[in-house]
Amino acid sequence: MLAKVMSGATIGLDSIPITVEVDIAAQGLPSFTIVGLPDKAVEESKERVRAALKNAGADFPTKRITVNLAPADIPKEGPSFDLPMALGILIASGQLSVAPADSLFIGELSLDGTLRSTNAVLSIAMLVKEKKLKNFFVPAINAKEAAIVDGIKVIPVESVTSLFHHLSGNKVIKAVPKSEINLNQSENNGVDMKEVKGQETAKRALEIAAAGGHNVLLKGPPGAGKTLLARAFSGILPRLTFNEALEVTKIYSILGQINSEEPIVKTRPFRSPHHSASAIGLIGGGTHPKPGEISLSHRGVLFLDEFPEFPRMVLESLRGPLEDGVVTVSRAVGSISFPAKFTLIAAANPCPCGFLGEPTKECVCVPGEITRYNKRLSGPILDRIDLHIDVPAVKIEKLTSEQEAEPSERIRSRVQKAREKQTERLKGTKLANNSEMSAKEIKEFCKLDQDCLNLLRAAVSKMQLSARAYHRVLKVARTIADLESSEEIKPQHIAESLQYRAKSEN
């Protein structure tokens, strides 16, 4: 007898329907074969399914069993096909009636027949809604994550036994209610800006970066507070919108990094890979391509401490994602794109010893070392960074001062208002903030009066700004104007934006 059960597989961040076909032949020696380009985890499903059915009290047929995962030309990976395979065997052997045609099943089986947590549940739940299926059977531990998607009926399955009774009509499993999501919490679990002594210029630049999603390079001696500022930056970021939260959750769901009690990511990611990270670790890839650090920091922050210490090849691989907000991983079997719209916060020393230009400590580097150190950062990479900030050593007067600095919550309220203005302005463009604007949007939303144009012309000539740098100056000026609730970009906004360009352009 032949049985067909609907399931799903994830390629990149998107899911496709997979039909699990199970045939039990009356003739032939007993065997269990899986076809359809299964990987090792799928191949091992044979032993998990056999043990799970026996321990659940079902009869495992000692006949020739063939399982086909269609379409057969797409590689299948992971243990999520365990449940549909077990269900198909129960149907094909006559122990259960045909599964409902409007349902999709996923889940990894334990040897005792219970279901374990499965990756990529959110992505497959979106597939269920897209294909207009009615029921989505998932492991109970993943039910809250699946219930984020509206318009589908999520059935939490504890074990093969409970699913058998549900489909037989003996004991119906109640569907879980839609997950209620509240993204309005404003708690800051990181460093508060009021804990950072001094560095008012850097704090102002980080406020602009948070409001407009601009990239920042912090340059200063060791111990000046660059890392502290970067970690405090996450506390002034605006709240995630629901669509942004779905995008981030989808990425983390693919990698199985979702908390079963908290089905959606509510705070913007903050990723800080070590400078020994490989290009694949940062960009993504592998035999079956998975998201890297830049995709895990999507809609959040990618903090690269000791920026020049990263391998040149790794830094150059950031060029495309910084410009386009997406990274494409190409392999022989095809190309997969991952989102990578992140805010880059990079920290660097001015020289190998870190004390070049410091009045209190003498630099011990020879000129050749300093030149080689600075050449590790190419011009195209520096040109893609909007705000270049010098972070000098903090004076003792600031460190011992009892005056309390402005807290993160107050800065965040201004950032949130500026981001809301951008959301309203960019409505209908699929853009989230000023940093994502292309030349078309810049022309429409960054109109300048004659005084601004004269200032920009003089700056382009004197500072030798590239076309990219010119557009980035305008985008930063637009963000500064938004922070001041100004509808028009004024000369002072252009002037402040120009101050944040790299000193080498002067």
Tab-separated table of N, CA and C in Angstrom, residues 330-471:
chain	number	residue	atom	x	y	z
A	330	SER	N	27.315	31.339	-2.887
A	330	SER	CA	27.234	30.556	-4.126
A	330	SER	C	27.975	29.235	-3.965
A	331	ARG	N	27.309	28.170	-4.335
A	331	ARG	CA	27.903	26.839	-4.324
A	331	ARG	C	27.598	26.163	-5.662
A	332	ALA	N	28.197	24.998	-5.894
A	332	ALA	CA	27.990	24.302	-7.167
A	332	ALA	C	26.513	23.975	-7.388
A	333	VAL	N	25.794	23.685	-6.290
A	333	VAL	CA	24.390	23.292	-6.419
A	333	VAL	C	23.466	24.489	-6.602
A	334	GLY	N	23.983	25.712	-6.383
A	334	GLY	CA	23.145	26.891	-6.530
A	334	GLY	C	23.555	28.006	-5.589
A	335	SER	N	22.809	29.100	-5.620
A	335	SER	CA	23.097	30.264	-4.777
A	335	SER	C	21.964	30.483	-3.791
A	336	ILE	N	22.332	30.883	-2.584
A	336	ILE	CA	21.351	31.165	-1.534
A	336	ILE	C	21.652	32.541	-0.956
A	337	SER	N	20.625	33.365	-0.801
A	337	SER	CA	20.796	34.714	-0.257
A	337	SER	C	20.268	34.782	1.173
A	338	PHE	N	21.038	35.448	2.037
A	338	PHE	CA	20.635	35.684	3.421
A	338	PHE	C	20.570	37.191	3.660
A	339	PRO	N	19.591	37.675	4.435
A	339	PRO	CA	19.535	39.105	4.737
A	339	PRO	C	20.686	39.513	5.647
A	340	ALA	N	21.177	40.730	5.477
A	340	ALA	CA	22.303	41.202	6.292
A	340	ALA	C	22.229	42.721	6.444
A	341	LYS	N	21.082	43.215	6.903
A	341	LYS	CA	20.928	44.653	7.136
A	341	LYS	C	21.257	44.930	8.608
A	342	PHE	N	22.525	45.187	8.863
A	342	PHE	CA	22.992	45.377	10.232
A	342	PHE	C	23.698	46.725	10.355
A	343	THR	N	23.874	47.165	11.593
A	343	THR	CA	24.682	48.348	11.879
A	343	THR	C	26.059	47.876	12.315
A	344	LEU	N	27.083	48.278	11.583
A	344	LEU	CA	28.453	47.881	11.913
A	344	LEU	C	29.056	48.871	12.906
A	345	ILE	N	29.515	48.350	14.040
A	345	ILE	CA	30.293	49.140	14.986
A	345	ILE	C	31.687	48.516	15.016
A	346	ALA	N	32.665	49.226	14.509
A	346	ALA	CA	34.037	48.718	14.474
A	346	ALA	C	34.900	49.536	15.425
A	347	ALA	N	35.840	48.868	16.089
A	347	ALA	CA	36.753	49.538	17.020
A	347	ALA	C	38.182	49.231	16.609
A	348	ALA	N	39.028	50.259	16.624
A	348	ALA	CA	40.416	50.071	16.195
A	348	ALA	C	41.335	50.976	17.000
A	349	ASN	N	42.574	50.562	17.119
A	349	ASN	CA	43.614	51.395	17.705
A	349	ASN	C	44.261	52.219	16.591
A	350	PRO	N	44.866	53.363	16.918
A	350	PRO	CA	45.508	54.167	15.864
A	350	PRO	C	46.803	53.569	15.345
A	351	CYS	N	47.394	52.648	16.091
A	351	CYS	CA	48.655	52.021	15.683
A	351	CYS	C	48.776	50.694	16.434
A	352	PRO	N	49.772	49.856	16.119
A	352	PRO	CA	49.890	48.567	16.810
A	352	PRO	C	49.975	48.670	18.340
A	353	CYS	N	50.718	49.648	18.857
A	353	CYS	CA	50.811	49.785	20.317
A	353	CYS	C	49.606	50.510	20.885
A	354	GLY	N	48.942	51.308	20.047
A	354	GLY	CA	47.707	51.958	20.457
A	354	GLY	C	47.836	53.383	20.954
A	355	PHE	N	49.058	53.918	21.034
A	355	PHE	CA	49.228	55.224	21.689
A	355	PHE	C	49.719	56.311	20.742
A	356	LEU	N	49.522	56.139	19.438
A	356	LEU	CA	49.908	57.175	18.482
A	356	LEU	C	49.100	58.454	18.737
A	357	GLY	N	49.804	59.564	18.920
A	357	GLY	CA	49.142	60.853	19.135
A	357	GLY	C	48.692	61.113	20.546
A	358	GLU	N	48.953	60.176	21.473
A	358	GLU	CA	48.549	60.370	22.865
A	358	GLU	C	49.562	61.265	23.577
A	359	PRO	N	49.084	62.303	24.270
A	359	PRO	CA	50.022	63.212	24.948
A	359	PRO	C	50.658	62.607	26.201
A	360	THR	N	49.993	61.620	26.811
A	360	THR	CA	50.481	61.091	28.093
A	360	THR	C	51.375	59.869	27.942
A	361	LYS	N	51.272	59.159	26.813
A	361	LYS	CA	52.094	57.975	26.604
A	361	LYS	C	52.762	58.044	25.238
A	362	GLU	N	53.991	57.571	25.185
A	362	GLU	CA	54.757	57.652	23.947
A	362	GLU	C	54.516	56.426	23.080
A	363	CYS	N	54.277	56.662	21.783
A	363	CYS	CA	54.117	55.563	20.827
A	363	CYS	C	55.473	54.937	20.530
A	364	VAL	N	55.551	53.615	20.581
A	364	VAL	CA	56.814	52.914	20.373
A	364	VAL	C	56.878	52.257	18.993
A	365	CYS	N	55.900	52.538	18.143
A	365	CYS	CA	55.858	51.922	16.809
A	365	CYS	C	56.741	52.710	15.841
A	366	VAL	N	57.393	52.001	14.931
A	366	VAL	CA	58.166	52.665	13.879
A	366	VAL	C	57.209	53.032	12.744
A	367	PRO	N	57.546	54.037	11.940
A	367	PRO	CA	56.618	54.487	10.875
A	367	PRO	C	56.144	53.375	9.948
A	368	GLY	N	57.020	52.444	9.608
A	368	GLY	CA	56.619	51.355	8.718
A	368	GLY	C	55.529	50.488	9.324
A	369	GLU	N	55.628	50.226	10.630
A	369	GLU	CA	54.602	49.423	11.312
A	369	GLU	C	53.253	50.122	11.284
A	370	ILE	N	53.269	51.428	11.531
A	370	ILE	CA	52.019	52.199	11.541
A	370	ILE	C	51.376	52.190	10.159
A	371	THR	N	52.203	52.362	9.117
A	371	THR	CA	51.673	52.356	7.745
A	371	THR	C	51.056	51.008	7.399
A	372	ARG	N	51.770	49.926	7.718
A	372	ARG	CA	51.245	48.586	7.424
A	372	ARG	C	49.967	48.307	8.207
A	373	TYR	N	49.921	48.767	9.445
A	373	TYR	CA	48.741	48.552	10.296
A	373	TYR	C	47.510	49.252	9.711
A	374	ASN	N	47.696	50.494	9.306
A	374	ASN	CA	46.563	51.249	8.767
A	374	ASN	C	46.139	50.757	7.387
A	375	LYS	N	47.070	50.155	6.649
A	375	LYS	CA	46.725	49.648	5.315
A	375	LYS	C	45.912	48.363	5.371
A	376	ARG	N	45.779	47.784	6.562
A	376	ARG	CA	44.929	46.593	6.678
A	376	ARG	C	43.472	46.929	6.390
A	377	LEU	N	43.106	48.189	6.572
A	377	LEU	CA	41.740	48.633	6.274
A	377	LEU	C	41.760	49.338	4.929
A	378	SER	N	41.131	48.746	3.946
A	378	SER	CA	41.155	49.307	2.599
A	378	SER	C	40.257	50.528	2.488
A	379	GLY	N	40.526	51.343	1.469
A	379	GLY	CA	39.711	52.527	1.222
A	379	GLY	C	38.239	52.217	0.990
A	380	PRO	N	37.915	51.202	0.174
A	380	PRO	CA	36.496	50.881	-0.041
A	380	PRO	C	35.745	50.508	1.237
A	381	ILE	N	36.426	49.830	2.183
A	381	ILE	CA	35.763	49.482	3.447
A	381	ILE	C	35.525	50.743	4.271
A	382	LEU	N	36.551	51.595	4.398
A	382	LEU	CA	36.413	52.835	5.174
A	382	LEU	C	35.376	53.763	4.558
A	383	ASP	N	35.264	53.753	3.221
A	383	ASP	CA	34.303	54.621	2.545
A	383	ASP	C	32.866	54.222	2.840
A	384	ARG	N	32.660	52.949	3.206
A	384	ARG	CA	31.313	52.458	3.504
A	384	ARG	C	30.909	52.705	4.951
A	385	ILE	N	31.798	53.278	5.744
A	385	ILE	CA	31.490	53.592	7.147
A	385	ILE	C	31.114	55.062	7.237
A	386	ASP	N	29.938	55.347	7.775
A	386	ASP	CA	29.390	56.707	7.766
A	386	ASP	C	30.038	57.633	8.790
A	387	LEU	N	30.298	57.087	9.985
A	387	LEU	CA	30.757	57.928	11.095
A	387	LEU	C	32.118	57.450	11.589
A	388	HIS	N	33.143	58.294	11.433
A	388	HIS	CA	34.493	57.985	11.910
A	388	HIS	C	34.748	58.826	13.155
A	389	ILE	N	34.890	58.169	14.297
A	389	ILE	CA	34.940	58.876	15.576
A	389	ILE	C	36.262	58.621	16.283
A	390	ASP	N	36.901	59.708	16.724
A	390	ASP	CA	38.086	59.586	17.576
A	390	ASP	C	37.629	59.477	19.024
A	391	VAL	N	38.136	58.458	19.701
A	391	VAL	CA	37.784	58.230	21.111
A	391	VAL	C	39.061	58.395	21.933
A	392	PRO	N	39.330	59.612	22.440
A	392	PRO	CA	40.563	59.837	23.202
A	392	PRO	C	40.488	59.215	24.591
A	393	ALA	N	41.642	59.120	25.230
A	393	ALA	CA	41.678	58.622	26.607
A	393	ALA	C	40.881	59.554	27.510
A	394	VAL	N	40.178	58.987	28.479
A	394	VAL	CA	39.337	59.772	29.378
A	394	VAL	C	40.214	60.449	30.436
A	395	LYS	N	40.010	61.733	30.634
A	395	LYS	CA	40.784	62.467	31.634
A	395	LYS	C	40.318	62.104	33.039
A	396	ILE	N	41.227	62.238	33.987
A	396	ILE	CA	40.942	61.855	35.368
A	396	ILE	C	39.794	62.681	35.950
A	397	GLU	N	39.660	63.934	35.477
A	397	GLU	CA	38.567	64.770	35.985
A	397	GLU	C	37.204	64.166	35.638
A	398	LYS	N	37.099	63.599	34.434
A	398	LYS	CA	35.845	62.969	34.014
A	398	LYS	C	35.588	61.673	34.788
A	399	LEU	N	36.664	60.900	34.992
A	399	LEU	CA	36.510	59.613	35.677
A	399	LEU	C	36.051	59.778	37.109
A	400	THR	N	36.532	60.824	37.769
A	400	THR	CA	36.215	61.020	39.191
A	400	THR	C	35.020	61.943	39.415
A	401	SER	N	34.458	62.439	38.322
A	401	SER	CA	33.328	63.360	38.450
A	401	SER	C	32.092	62.646	39.002
A	402	GLU	N	31.371	63.325	39.865
A	402	GLU	CA	30.137	62.771	40.436
A	402	GLU	C	28.926	63.068	39.566
A	403	GLN	N	29.118	63.922	38.566
A	403	GLN	CA	28.001	64.274	37.684
A	403	GLN	C	27.582	63.067	36.855
A	404	GLU	N	26.285	62.768	36.888
A	404	GLU	CA	25.779	61.586	36.189
A	404	GLU	C	25.488	61.913	34.738
A	405	ALA	N	25.928	61.032	33.855
A	405	ALA	CA	25.702	61.233	32.424
A	405	ALA	C	24.258	60.893	32.052
A	406	GLU	N	23.872	61.241	30.832
A	406	GLU	CA	22.507	60.988	30.359
A	406	GLU	C	22.270	59.490	30.224
A	407	PRO	N	21.176	58.961	30.792
A	407	PRO	CA	20.924	57.510	30.727
A	407	PRO	C	20.482	57.066	29.339
A	408	SER	N	20.633	55.780	29.086
A	408	SER	CA	20.281	55.217	27.784
A	408	SER	C	18.816	55.415	27.440
A	409	GLU	N	17.949	55.322	28.442
A	409	GLU	CA	16.515	55.396	28.183
A	409	GLU	C	16.117	56.744	27.584
A	410	ARG	N	16.750	57.806	28.054
A	410	ARG	CA	16.425	59.138	27.529
A	410	ARG	C	16.912	59.278	26.082
A	411	ILE	N	18.116	58.762	25.829
A	411	ILE	CA	18.642	58.811	24.456
A	411	ILE	C	17.763	57.957	23.544
A	412	ARG	N	17.357	56.813	24.051
A	412	ARG	CA	16.556	55.894	23.240
A	412	ARG	C	15.216	56.506	22.852
A	413	SER	N	14.638	57.319	23.715
A	413	SER	CA	13.349	57.945	23.386
A	413	SER	C	13.504	58.896	22.199
A	414	ARG	N	14.629	59.634	22.142
A	414	ARG	CA	14.863	60.509	20.989
A	414	ARG	C	15.110	59.686	19.726
A	415	VAL	N	15.863	58.601	19.873
A	415	VAL	CA	16.137	57.720	18.740
A	415	VAL	C	14.836	57.119	18.209
A	416	GLN	N	13.965	56.691	19.115
A	416	GLN	CA	12.699	56.085	18.712
A	416	GLN	C	11.837	57.072	17.924
A	417	LYS	N	11.785	58.327	18.365
A	417	LYS	CA	10.998	59.341	17.658
A	417	LYS	C	11.568	59.589	16.263
A	418	ALA	N	12.897	59.650	16.173
A	418	ALA	CA	13.518	59.862	14.863
A	418	ALA	C	13.259	58.686	13.929
A	419	ARG	N	13.335	57.461	14.471
A	419	ARG	CA	13.086	56.277	13.638
A	419	ARG	C	11.633	56.232	13.170
A	420	GLU	N	10.696	56.660	14.030
A	420	GLU	CA	9.285	56.683	13.636
A	420	GLU	C	9.049	57.677	12.504
A	421	LYS	N	9.768	58.803	12.525
A	421	LYS	CA	9.661	59.769	11.421
A	421	LYS	C	10.146	59.136	10.122
A	422	GLN	N	11.224	58.380	10.203
A	422	GLN	CA	11.758	57.716	9.006
A	422	GLN	C	10.784	56.658	8.486
A	423	THR	N	10.197	55.898	9.408
A	423	THR	CA	9.229	54.868	9.003
A	423	THR	C	8.060	55.487	8.255
A	424	GLU	N	7.584	56.633	8.758
A	424	GLU	CA	6.463	57.320	8.108
A	424	GLU	C	6.882	57.853	6.741
A	425	ARG	N	8.080	58.404	6.664
A	425	ARG	CA	8.562	58.985	5.414
A	425	ARG	C	8.798	57.919	4.348
A	426	LEU	N	9.327	56.758	4.785
A	426	LEU	CA	9.711	55.701	3.844
A	426	LEU	C	8.606	54.666	3.633
A	427	LYS	N	7.404	54.979	4.101
A	427	LYS	CA	6.291	54.044	3.965
A	427	LYS	C	6.069	53.700	2.490
A	428	GLY	N	5.967	52.398	2.217
A	428	GLY	CA	5.733	51.949	0.850
A	428	GLY	C	6.996	51.716	0.039
A	429	THR	N	8.177	51.895	0.647
A	429	THR	CA	9.438	51.728	-0.091
A	429	THR	C	10.193	50.465	0.323
A	430	LYS	N	9.730	49.726	1.337
A	430	LYS	CA	10.391	48.540	1.864
A	430	LYS	C	11.718	48.870	2.560
A	431	LEU	N	11.931	50.158	2.859
A	431	LEU	CA	13.124	50.582	3.571
A	431	LEU	C	12.769	50.849	5.025
A	432	ALA	N	13.714	50.577	5.933
A	432	ALA	CA	13.432	50.712	7.370
A	432	ALA	C	14.041	51.967	7.977
A	433	ASN	N	15.126	52.486	7.391
A	433	ASN	CA	15.782	53.650	7.985
A	433	ASN	C	16.554	54.411	6.914
A	434	ASN	N	17.135	55.538	7.332
A	434	ASN	CA	17.823	56.415	6.381
A	434	ASN	C	19.027	55.759	5.711
A	435	SER	N	19.736	54.902	6.443
A	435	SER	CA	20.954	54.307	5.882
A	435	SER	C	20.664	53.410	4.682
A	436	GLU	N	19.427	52.933	4.552
A	436	GLU	CA	19.075	52.032	3.456
A	436	GLU	C	18.657	52.774	2.189
A	437	MET	N	18.586	54.102	2.255
A	437	MET	CA	18.127	54.867	1.089
A	437	MET	C	19.109	54.744	-0.073
A	438	SER	N	18.579	54.599	-1.275
A	438	SER	CA	19.384	54.607	-2.488
A	438	SER	C	19.403	56.027	-3.047
A	439	ALA	N	20.077	56.203	-4.189
A	439	ALA	CA	20.164	57.533	-4.794
A	439	ALA	C	18.769	58.095	-5.111
A	440	LYS	N	17.848	57.218	-5.466
A	440	LYS	CA	16.487	57.664	-5.793
A	440	LYS	C	15.805	58.276	-4.581
A	441	GLU	N	15.879	57.583	-3.426
A	441	GLU	CA	15.241	58.102	-2.204
A	441	GLU	C	15.973	59.337	-1.677
A	442	ILE	N	17.294	59.366	-1.837
A	442	ILE	CA	18.061	60.531	-1.385
A	442	ILE	C	17.615	61.777	-2.158
A	443	LYS	N	17.424	61.605	-3.459
A	443	LYS	CA	16.981	62.737	-4.277
A	443	LYS	C	15.605	63.227	-3.856
A	444	GLU	N	14.753	62.287	-3.422
A	444	GLU	CA	13.374	62.652	-3.051
A	444	GLU	C	13.274	63.214	-1.638
A	445	PHE	N	14.021	62.628	-0.697
A	445	PHE	CA	13.832	62.970	0.716
A	445	PHE	C	14.945	63.831	1.306
A	446	CYS	N	16.004	64.094	0.552
A	446	CYS	CA	17.116	64.902	1.066
A	446	CYS	C	17.306	66.144	0.204
A	447	LYS	N	16.243	66.870	0.002
A	447	LYS	CA	16.323	68.087	-0.810
A	447	LYS	C	17.050	69.180	-0.036
A	448	LEU	N	17.902	69.924	-0.749
A	448	LEU	CA	18.765	70.917	-0.110
A	448	LEU	C	18.477	72.310	-0.648
A	449	ASP	N	18.622	73.308	0.240
A	449	ASP	CA	18.524	74.687	-0.228
A	449	ASP	C	19.892	75.130	-0.748
A	450	GLN	N	19.979	76.390	-1.196
A	450	GLN	CA	21.209	76.860	-1.831
A	450	GLN	C	22.383	76.889	-0.864
A	451	ASP	N	22.132	77.267	0.411
A	451	ASP	CA	23.213	77.320	1.396
A	451	ASP	C	23.808	75.931	1.628
A	452	CYS	N	22.958	74.922	1.717
A	452	CYS	CA	23.432	73.543	1.907
A	452	CYS	C	24.239	73.075	0.697
A	453	LEU	N	23.755	73.422	-0.505
A	453	LEU	CA	24.463	73.020	-1.719
A	453	LEU	C	25.841	73.665	-1.807
A	454	ASN	N	25.930	74.946	-1.431
A	454	ASN	CA	27.224	75.630	-1.467
A	454	ASN	C	28.201	74.991	-0.485
A	455	LEU	N	27.706	74.643	0.708
A	455	LEU	CA	28.558	74.007	1.712
A	455	LEU	C	29.042	72.642	1.237
A	456	LEU	N	28.147	71.885	0.624
A	456	LEU	CA	28.513	70.555	0.136
A	456	LEU	C	29.510	70.633	-1.017
A	457	ARG	N	29.312	71.592	-1.912
A	457	ARG	CA	30.249	71.740	-3.035
A	457	ARG	C	31.654	72.028	-2.523
A	458	ALA	N	31.736	72.921	-1.549
A	458	ALA	CA	33.043	73.262	-0.981
A	458	ALA	C	33.668	72.052	-0.291
A	459	ALA	N	32.837	71.266	0.412
A	459	ALA	CA	33.339	70.093	1.148
A	459	ALA	C	33.821	69.008	0.191
A	460	VAL	N	33.068	68.776	-0.887
A	460	VAL	CA	33.463	67.754	-1.857
A	460	VAL	C	34.797	68.117	-2.493
A	461	SER	N	34.978	69.396	-2.775
A	461	SER	CA	36.224	69.849	-3.392
A	461	SER	C	37.400	69.759	-2.422
A	462	LYS	N	37.205	70.229	-1.202
A	462	LYS	CA	38.308	70.268	-0.233
A	462	LYS	C	38.637	68.898	0.327
A	463	MET	N	37.605	68.095	0.637
A	463	MET	CA	37.817	66.800	1.283
A	463	MET	C	37.941	65.655	0.280
A	464	GLN	N	37.733	65.980	-1.010
A	464	GLN	CA	37.836	64.977	-2.069
A	464	GLN	C	36.938	63.766	-1.787
A	465	LEU	N	35.667	64.061	-1.527
A	465	LEU	CA	34.702	63.003	-1.215
A	465	LEU	C	34.334	62.220	-2.469
A	466	SER	N	34.209	60.921	-2.320
A	466	SER	CA	33.723	60.086	-3.422
A	466	SER	C	32.216	60.258	-3.559
A	467	ALA	N	31.666	59.732	-4.642
A	467	ALA	CA	30.209	59.802	-4.829
A	467	ALA	C	29.487	59.069	-3.711
A	468	ARG	N	30.060	57.921	-3.277
A	468	ARG	CA	29.449	57.178	-2.175
A	468	ARG	C	29.486	57.991	-0.884
A	469	ALA	N	30.643	58.605	-0.608
A	469	ALA	CA	30.767	59.414	0.606
A	469	ALA	C	29.811	60.606	0.571
A	470	TYR	N	29.628	61.198	-0.610
A	470	TYR	CA	28.689	62.322	-0.760
A	470	TYR	C	27.274	61.900	-0.356
A	471	HIS	N	26.839	60.737	-0.848
A	471	HIS	CA	25.501	60.258	-0.519
A	471	HIS	C	25.391	59.907	0.966
